[in-house]
Coordinates of C-alpha atoms in Angstrom, one line a residue:
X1 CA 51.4 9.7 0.8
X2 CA 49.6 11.9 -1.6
X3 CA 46.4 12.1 -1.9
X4 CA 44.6 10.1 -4.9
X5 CA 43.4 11.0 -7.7
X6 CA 39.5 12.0 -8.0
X7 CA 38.7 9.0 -10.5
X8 CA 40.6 6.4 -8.1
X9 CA 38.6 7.0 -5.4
X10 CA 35.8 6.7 -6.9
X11 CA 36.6 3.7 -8.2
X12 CA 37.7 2.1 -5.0
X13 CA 34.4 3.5 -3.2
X14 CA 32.0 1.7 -5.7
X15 CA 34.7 -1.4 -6.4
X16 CA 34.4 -0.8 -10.3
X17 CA 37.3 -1.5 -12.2
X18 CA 39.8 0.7 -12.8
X19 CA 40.5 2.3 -16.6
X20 CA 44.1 3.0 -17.7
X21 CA 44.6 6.8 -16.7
X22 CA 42.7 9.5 -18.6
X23 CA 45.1 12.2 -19.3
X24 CA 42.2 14.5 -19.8
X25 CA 40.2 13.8 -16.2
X26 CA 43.5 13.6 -14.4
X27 CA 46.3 15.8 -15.5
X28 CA 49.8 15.2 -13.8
X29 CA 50.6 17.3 -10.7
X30 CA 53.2 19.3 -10.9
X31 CA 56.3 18.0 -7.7
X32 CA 55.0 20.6 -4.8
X33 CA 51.7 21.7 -5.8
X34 CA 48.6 20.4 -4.2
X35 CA 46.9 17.6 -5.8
X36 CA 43.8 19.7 -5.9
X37 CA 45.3 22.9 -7.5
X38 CA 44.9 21.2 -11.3
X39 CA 41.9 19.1 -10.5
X40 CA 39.1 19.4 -13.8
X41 CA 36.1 21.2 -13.4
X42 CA 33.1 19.1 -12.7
X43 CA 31.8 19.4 -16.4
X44 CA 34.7 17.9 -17.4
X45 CA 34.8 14.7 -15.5
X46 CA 34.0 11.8 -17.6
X47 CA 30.4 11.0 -16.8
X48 CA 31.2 7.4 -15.5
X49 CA 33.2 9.0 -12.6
X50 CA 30.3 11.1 -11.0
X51 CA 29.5 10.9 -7.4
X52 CA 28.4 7.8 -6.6
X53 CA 24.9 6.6 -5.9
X54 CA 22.8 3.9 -4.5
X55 CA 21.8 2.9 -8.3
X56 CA 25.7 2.9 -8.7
X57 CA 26.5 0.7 -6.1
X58 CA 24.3 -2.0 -7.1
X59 CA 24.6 -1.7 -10.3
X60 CA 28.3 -2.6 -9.3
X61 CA 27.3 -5.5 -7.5
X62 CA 25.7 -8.8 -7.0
X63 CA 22.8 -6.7 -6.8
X64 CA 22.9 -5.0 -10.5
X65 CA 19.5 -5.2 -12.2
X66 CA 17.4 -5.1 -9.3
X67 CA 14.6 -2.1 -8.5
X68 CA 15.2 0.0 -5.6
X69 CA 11.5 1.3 -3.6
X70 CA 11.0 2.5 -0.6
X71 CA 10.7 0.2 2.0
X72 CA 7.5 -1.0 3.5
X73 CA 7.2 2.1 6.3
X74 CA 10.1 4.3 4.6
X75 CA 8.4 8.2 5.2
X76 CA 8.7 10.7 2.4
X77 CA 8.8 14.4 2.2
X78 CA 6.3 16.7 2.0
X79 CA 3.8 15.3 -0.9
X80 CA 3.4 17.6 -4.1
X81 CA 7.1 17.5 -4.8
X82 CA 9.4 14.4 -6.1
X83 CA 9.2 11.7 -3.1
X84 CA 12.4 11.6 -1.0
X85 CA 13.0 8.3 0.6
X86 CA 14.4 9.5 4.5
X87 CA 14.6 5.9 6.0
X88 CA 15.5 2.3 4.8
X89 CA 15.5 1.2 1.1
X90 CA 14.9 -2.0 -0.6
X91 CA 14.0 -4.1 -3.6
X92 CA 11.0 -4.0 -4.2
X93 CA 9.2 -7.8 -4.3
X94 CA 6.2 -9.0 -5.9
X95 CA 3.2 -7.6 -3.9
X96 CA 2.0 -11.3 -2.0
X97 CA -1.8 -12.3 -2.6
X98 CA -4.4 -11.2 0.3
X99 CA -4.3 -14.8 2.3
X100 CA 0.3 -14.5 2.2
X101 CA 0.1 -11.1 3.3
X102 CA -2.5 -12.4 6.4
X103 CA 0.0 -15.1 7.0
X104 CA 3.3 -12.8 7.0
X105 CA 1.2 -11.1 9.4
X106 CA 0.5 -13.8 11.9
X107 CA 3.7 -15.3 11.2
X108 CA 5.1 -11.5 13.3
X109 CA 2.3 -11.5 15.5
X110 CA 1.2 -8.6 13.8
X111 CA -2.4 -7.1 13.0
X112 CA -3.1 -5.8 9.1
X113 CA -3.8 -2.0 8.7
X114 CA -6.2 -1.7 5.9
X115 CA -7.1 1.6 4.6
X116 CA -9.8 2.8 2.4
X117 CA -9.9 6.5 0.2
X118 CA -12.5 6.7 -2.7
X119 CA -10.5 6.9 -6.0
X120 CA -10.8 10.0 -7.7
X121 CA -11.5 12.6 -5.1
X122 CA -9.4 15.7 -5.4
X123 CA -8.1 13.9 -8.9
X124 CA -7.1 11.0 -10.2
X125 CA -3.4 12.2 -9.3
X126 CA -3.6 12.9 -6.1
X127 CA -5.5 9.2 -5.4
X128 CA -2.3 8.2 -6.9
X129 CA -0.2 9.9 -4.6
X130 CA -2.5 8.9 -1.7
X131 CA -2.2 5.1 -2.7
X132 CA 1.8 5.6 -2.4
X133 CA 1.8 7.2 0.2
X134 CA -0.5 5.0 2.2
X135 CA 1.9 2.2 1.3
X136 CA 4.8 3.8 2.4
X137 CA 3.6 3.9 6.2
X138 CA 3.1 0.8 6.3
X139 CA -0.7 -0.6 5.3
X140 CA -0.6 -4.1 4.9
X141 CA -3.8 -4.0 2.5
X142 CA -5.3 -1.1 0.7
X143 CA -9.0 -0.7 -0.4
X144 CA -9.8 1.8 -3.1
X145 CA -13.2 2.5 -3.5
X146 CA -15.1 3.2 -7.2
X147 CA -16.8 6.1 -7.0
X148 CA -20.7 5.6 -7.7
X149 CA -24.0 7.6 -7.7
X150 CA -25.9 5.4 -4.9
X151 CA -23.2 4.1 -2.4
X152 CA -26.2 1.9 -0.2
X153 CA -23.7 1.3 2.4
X154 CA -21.4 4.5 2.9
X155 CA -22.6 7.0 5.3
X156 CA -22.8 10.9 4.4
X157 CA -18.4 11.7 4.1
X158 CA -17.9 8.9 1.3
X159 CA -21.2 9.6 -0.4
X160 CA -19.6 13.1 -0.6
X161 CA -16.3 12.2 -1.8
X162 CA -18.0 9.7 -4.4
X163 CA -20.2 13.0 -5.6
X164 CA -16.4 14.8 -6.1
X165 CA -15.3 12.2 -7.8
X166 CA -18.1 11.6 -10.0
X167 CA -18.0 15.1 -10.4
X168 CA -14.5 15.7 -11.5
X169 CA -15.4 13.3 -14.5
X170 CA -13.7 10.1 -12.9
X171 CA -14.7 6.6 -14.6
X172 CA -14.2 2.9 -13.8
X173 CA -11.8 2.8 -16.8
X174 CA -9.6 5.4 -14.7
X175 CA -9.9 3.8 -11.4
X176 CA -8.4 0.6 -13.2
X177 CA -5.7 2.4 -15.1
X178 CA -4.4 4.3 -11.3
X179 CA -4.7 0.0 -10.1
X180 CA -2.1 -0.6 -12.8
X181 CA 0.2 2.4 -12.4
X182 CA 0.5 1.9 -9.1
X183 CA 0.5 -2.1 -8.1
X184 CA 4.3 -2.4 -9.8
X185 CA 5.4 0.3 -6.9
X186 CA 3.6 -0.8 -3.9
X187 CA 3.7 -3.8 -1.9
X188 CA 0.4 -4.3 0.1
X189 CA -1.8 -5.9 -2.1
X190 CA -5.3 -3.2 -3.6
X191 CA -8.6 -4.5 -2.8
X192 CA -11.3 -3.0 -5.6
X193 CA -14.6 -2.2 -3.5
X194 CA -17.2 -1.2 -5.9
X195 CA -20.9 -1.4 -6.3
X196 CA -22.5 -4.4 -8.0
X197 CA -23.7 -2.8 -10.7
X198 CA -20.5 -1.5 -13.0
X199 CA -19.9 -5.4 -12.8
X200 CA -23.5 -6.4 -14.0
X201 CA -22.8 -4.4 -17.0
X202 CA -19.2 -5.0 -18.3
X203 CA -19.9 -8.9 -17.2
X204 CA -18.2 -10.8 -14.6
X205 CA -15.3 -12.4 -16.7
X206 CA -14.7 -9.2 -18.8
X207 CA -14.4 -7.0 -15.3
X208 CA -12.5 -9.6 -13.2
X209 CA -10.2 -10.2 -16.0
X210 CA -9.3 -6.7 -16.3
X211 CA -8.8 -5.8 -12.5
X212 CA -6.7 -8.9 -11.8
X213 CA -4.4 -7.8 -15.4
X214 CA -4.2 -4.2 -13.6
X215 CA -2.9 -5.9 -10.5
X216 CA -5.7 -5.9 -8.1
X217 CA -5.7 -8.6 -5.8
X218 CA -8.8 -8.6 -4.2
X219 CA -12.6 -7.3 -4.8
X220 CA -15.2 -6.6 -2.6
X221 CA -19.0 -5.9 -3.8
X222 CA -21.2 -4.3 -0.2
X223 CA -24.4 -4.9 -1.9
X224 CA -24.2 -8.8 -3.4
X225 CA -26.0 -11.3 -1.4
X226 CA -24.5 -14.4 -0.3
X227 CA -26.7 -16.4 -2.4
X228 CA -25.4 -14.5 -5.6
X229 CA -21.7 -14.9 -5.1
X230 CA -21.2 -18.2 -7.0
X231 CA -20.7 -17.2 -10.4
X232 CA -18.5 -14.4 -9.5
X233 CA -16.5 -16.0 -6.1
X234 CA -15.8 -18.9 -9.6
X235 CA -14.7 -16.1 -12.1
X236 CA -12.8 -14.6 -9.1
X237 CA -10.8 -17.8 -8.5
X238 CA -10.1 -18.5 -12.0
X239 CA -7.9 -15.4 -11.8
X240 CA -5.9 -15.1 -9.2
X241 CA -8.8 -12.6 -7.3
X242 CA -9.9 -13.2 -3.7
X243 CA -13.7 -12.0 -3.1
X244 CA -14.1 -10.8 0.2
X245 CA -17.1 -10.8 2.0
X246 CA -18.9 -9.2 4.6
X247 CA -20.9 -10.3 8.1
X248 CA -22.7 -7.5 10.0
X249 CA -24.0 -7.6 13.6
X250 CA -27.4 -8.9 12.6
X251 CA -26.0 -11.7 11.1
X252 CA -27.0 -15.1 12.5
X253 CA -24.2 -17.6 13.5
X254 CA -25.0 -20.4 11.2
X255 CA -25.5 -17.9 8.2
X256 CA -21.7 -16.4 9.5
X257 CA -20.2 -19.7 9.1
X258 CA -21.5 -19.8 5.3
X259 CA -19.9 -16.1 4.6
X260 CA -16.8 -16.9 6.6
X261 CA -16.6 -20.3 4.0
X262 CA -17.0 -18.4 0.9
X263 CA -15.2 -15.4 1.4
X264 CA -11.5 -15.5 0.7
X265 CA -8.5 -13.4 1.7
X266 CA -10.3 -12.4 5.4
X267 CA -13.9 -11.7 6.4
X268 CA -15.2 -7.8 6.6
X269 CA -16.6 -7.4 9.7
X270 CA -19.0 -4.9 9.9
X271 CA -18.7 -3.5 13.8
X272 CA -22.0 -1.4 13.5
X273 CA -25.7 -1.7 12.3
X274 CA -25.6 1.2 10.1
X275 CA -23.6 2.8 7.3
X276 CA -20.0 3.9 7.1
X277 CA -18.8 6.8 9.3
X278 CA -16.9 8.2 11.9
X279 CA -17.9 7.6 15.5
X280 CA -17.1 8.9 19.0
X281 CA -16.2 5.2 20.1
X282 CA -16.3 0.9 18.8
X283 CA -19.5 -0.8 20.5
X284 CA -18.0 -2.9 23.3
X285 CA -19.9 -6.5 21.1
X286 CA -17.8 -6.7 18.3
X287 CA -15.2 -8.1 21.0
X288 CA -18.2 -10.5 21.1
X289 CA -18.6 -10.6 17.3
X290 CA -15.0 -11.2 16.4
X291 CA -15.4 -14.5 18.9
X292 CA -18.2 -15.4 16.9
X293 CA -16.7 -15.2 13.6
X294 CA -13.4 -16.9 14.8
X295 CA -15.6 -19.6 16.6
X296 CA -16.8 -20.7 13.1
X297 CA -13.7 -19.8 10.4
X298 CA -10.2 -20.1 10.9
X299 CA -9.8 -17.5 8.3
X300 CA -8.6 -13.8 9.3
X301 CA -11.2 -11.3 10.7
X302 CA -11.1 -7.4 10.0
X303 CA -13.1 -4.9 11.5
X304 CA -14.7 -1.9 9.7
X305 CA -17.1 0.7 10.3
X306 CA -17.1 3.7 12.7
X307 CA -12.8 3.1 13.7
X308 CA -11.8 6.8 13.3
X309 CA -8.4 6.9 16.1
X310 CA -5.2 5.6 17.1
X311 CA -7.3 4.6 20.4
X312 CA -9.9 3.0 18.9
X313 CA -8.1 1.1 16.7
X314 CA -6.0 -0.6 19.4
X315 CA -9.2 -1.3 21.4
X316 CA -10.5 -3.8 18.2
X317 CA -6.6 -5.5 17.9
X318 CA -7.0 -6.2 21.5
X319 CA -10.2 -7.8 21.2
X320 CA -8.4 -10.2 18.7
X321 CA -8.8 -8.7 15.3
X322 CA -6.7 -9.9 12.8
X323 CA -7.0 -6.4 10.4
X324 CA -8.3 -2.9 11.1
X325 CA -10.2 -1.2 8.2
X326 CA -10.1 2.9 8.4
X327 CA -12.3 4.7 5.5
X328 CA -14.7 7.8 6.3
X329 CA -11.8 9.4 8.3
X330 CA -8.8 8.6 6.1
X331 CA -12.1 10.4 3.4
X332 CA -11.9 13.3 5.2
X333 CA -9.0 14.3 5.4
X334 CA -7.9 13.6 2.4
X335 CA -10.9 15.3 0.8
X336 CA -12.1 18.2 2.9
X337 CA -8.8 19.7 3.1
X338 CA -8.2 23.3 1.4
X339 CA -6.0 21.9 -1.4
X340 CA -5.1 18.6 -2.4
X341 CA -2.1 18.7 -1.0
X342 CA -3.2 19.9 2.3
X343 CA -5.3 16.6 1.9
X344 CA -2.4 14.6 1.1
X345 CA -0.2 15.7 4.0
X346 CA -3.7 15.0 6.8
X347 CA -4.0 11.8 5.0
X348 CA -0.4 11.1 6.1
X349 CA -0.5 12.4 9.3
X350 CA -3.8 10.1 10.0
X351 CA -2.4 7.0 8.5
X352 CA 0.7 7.1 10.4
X353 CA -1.5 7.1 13.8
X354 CA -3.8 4.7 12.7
X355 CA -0.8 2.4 11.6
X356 CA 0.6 2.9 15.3
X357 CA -3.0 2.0 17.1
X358 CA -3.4 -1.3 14.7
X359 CA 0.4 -2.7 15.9
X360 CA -0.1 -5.4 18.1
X361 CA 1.8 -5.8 21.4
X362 CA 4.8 -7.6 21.1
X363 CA 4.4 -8.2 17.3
X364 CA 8.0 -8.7 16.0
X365 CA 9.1 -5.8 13.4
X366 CA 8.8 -5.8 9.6
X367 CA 12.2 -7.4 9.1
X368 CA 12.9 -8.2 12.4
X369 CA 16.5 -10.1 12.3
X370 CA 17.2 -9.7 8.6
X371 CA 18.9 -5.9 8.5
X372 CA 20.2 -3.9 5.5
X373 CA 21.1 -7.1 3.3
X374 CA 18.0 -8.8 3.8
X375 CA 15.2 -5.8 2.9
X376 CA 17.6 -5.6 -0.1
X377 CA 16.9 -8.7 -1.1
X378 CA 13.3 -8.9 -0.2
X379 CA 13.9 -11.8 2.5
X380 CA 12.9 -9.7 5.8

């Protein structure tokens, strides 16, 4: 049988109806003559008869009207240029609150891998970029850090890429504006870690309400006592916003059990008595510290401070962490790199090994069981 027409199989491939013939985008053949020796130039093709696409193809089906991202691990191309998605696809789903994507987790078996970059080092732009791209490998939670002049509890890389920032003219207003560019795109849900000042000023109701209408889903203040969380943990609530708190090595057990009640979404664990940083290895007591904090709280546990590589991060999952927080490292790469883009790509690089050492044993894939179908709809 001849071969058909162009527009015919293209309709058949994407099952859209078929048009009465278009004299014009299919001229007769002549009896003997190849069916390709009269076919139309491309410009002349109707447009609806293009090559098909995957926006075509749903479009075309059950499907139609839903939003194609990349899925939830799906690896891009070299960043500075228009993302190319090289693995799975799917619809992209409303990013889950802190406390669902904790349960997801445990539900796999799985441990959380919880970034942090300061916002506004190297640009506005490339934090941007950075944020999608440290969703795309997979982070289950990301924290983005407001830049500020006297970071108490950072050590000397994120006091330096706050200085940048600061620097480079970036403001609160800014940071917030990136929170709502980005949170339609990405699905692990953006911690805000900033200073308690910038909230002192604006107010607590006038700054929570503005995070949480950007799309943040979680805040975290190093330098508020316990004893001063009320007010805000209430205006926090009220809108949808989990405060997390943090416990530190020098923090008694009964005083624990108070942070570990108060805090929601998980519990910061600070492995180290010191400030932020990378370090040559994890002190061997926060296997004992993680105990002590799951002794008291059934709520999940994540461990920051000092966790720099792929090794050391496994080491806190097997003590029984349920999340892994990376900052100063993921900082420096992204930040002390020749160009932003050089930044971008050792950003990557790093995340993608520190996403490796946070997997837990055994821990049943992101959807395990569901395949191409299921991801498409959000269910796996």
């Amino acid at each position: 049988a001849p071969p058909l027409p162009e527009r015919q199989r293209i309709a058949l491939a994407s099952r859209l109806p078929l048009e009465p013939p278009d004299p014009a985008a299919d001229p007769p053949v002549p009896p003997g003559r190849s069916s390709h020796a009269r076919r139309p130039a491309r410009s002349s093709r109707p447009e609806r008869f293009t090559k098909m696409t995957t926006a075509h193809a749903l479009n075309a089906s059950a499907f139609a009207g839903a939003k194609v991202t990349p899925a939830r691990g799906a690896r891009t191309s070299a960043v500075g240029r228009k993302s190319v998605v090289t693995r799975a696809m799917a619809v992209k789903t409303k990013t889950l609150s802190i406390p669902k994507t904790f349960e997801e987790l445990k539900r796999r078996g799985q441990c959380a891998f919880i970034p942090f970059i300061c916002a506004g080092d190297g640009g506005i732009d490339t934090t941007e970029k950075a944020v999608r791209i440290l969703d795309e490998v997979g982070s289950d939670v990301i924290e983005l850090g407001v830049p500020y002049s006297d970071p108490l509890a950072d050590g000397p890389t994120i006091q330096a890429a706050a200085t940048r920032a600061l620097a480079s003219g970036t403001t609160l207003d800014q940071v917030i504006d990136l929170v709502a560019r980005v949170t339609p795109d990405v699905s692990a849900p953006i911690v805000l870690f900033t200073y308690y000042n910038p909230i002192y000023q604006r107010g607590f109701e006038p700054f929570v309400k503005k995070i949480a209408a950007a799309g943040a889903k979680g805040l975290l203040v190093p330098d508020i006592p316990l004893e001063e969380t009320g007010e805000l943990s209430a205006v926090c609530k009220a809108n949808g916003l989990d405060l997390v708190l943090l416990s530190t090595p020098t923090t008694p057990t009964e005083r624990m059990a108070k942070i570990a009640e108060k805090s929601n979404g998980f519990i910061y664990l600070v492995s180290v008595t010191g400030v932020t940083g990378v370090r040559s290895g994890v002190e061997s007591r926060v296997e004992g510290l993680v105990k002590s904090l799951k002794s008291v709280t059934d709520k999940p546990v994540a461990v920051g401070f000092g966790i720099s590589k792929k090794e050391q991060a496994a080491e806190v999952v097997k003590w029984g962490a349920d999340g892994v927080i990376v900052g100063s490292a993921l900082v420096k790469a992204l930040g002390e790199a020749a160009t932003p883009e050089a930044g971008l790509e050792a950003l990557e690089a790093l995340a993608v090994e520190l996403r490796e050492g946070s997997n837990r044993e055994g821990a049943k894939p992101k959807g395990s069981g569901g395949g191409f179908f299921a991801r498409l709809m959000g269910k796996a």
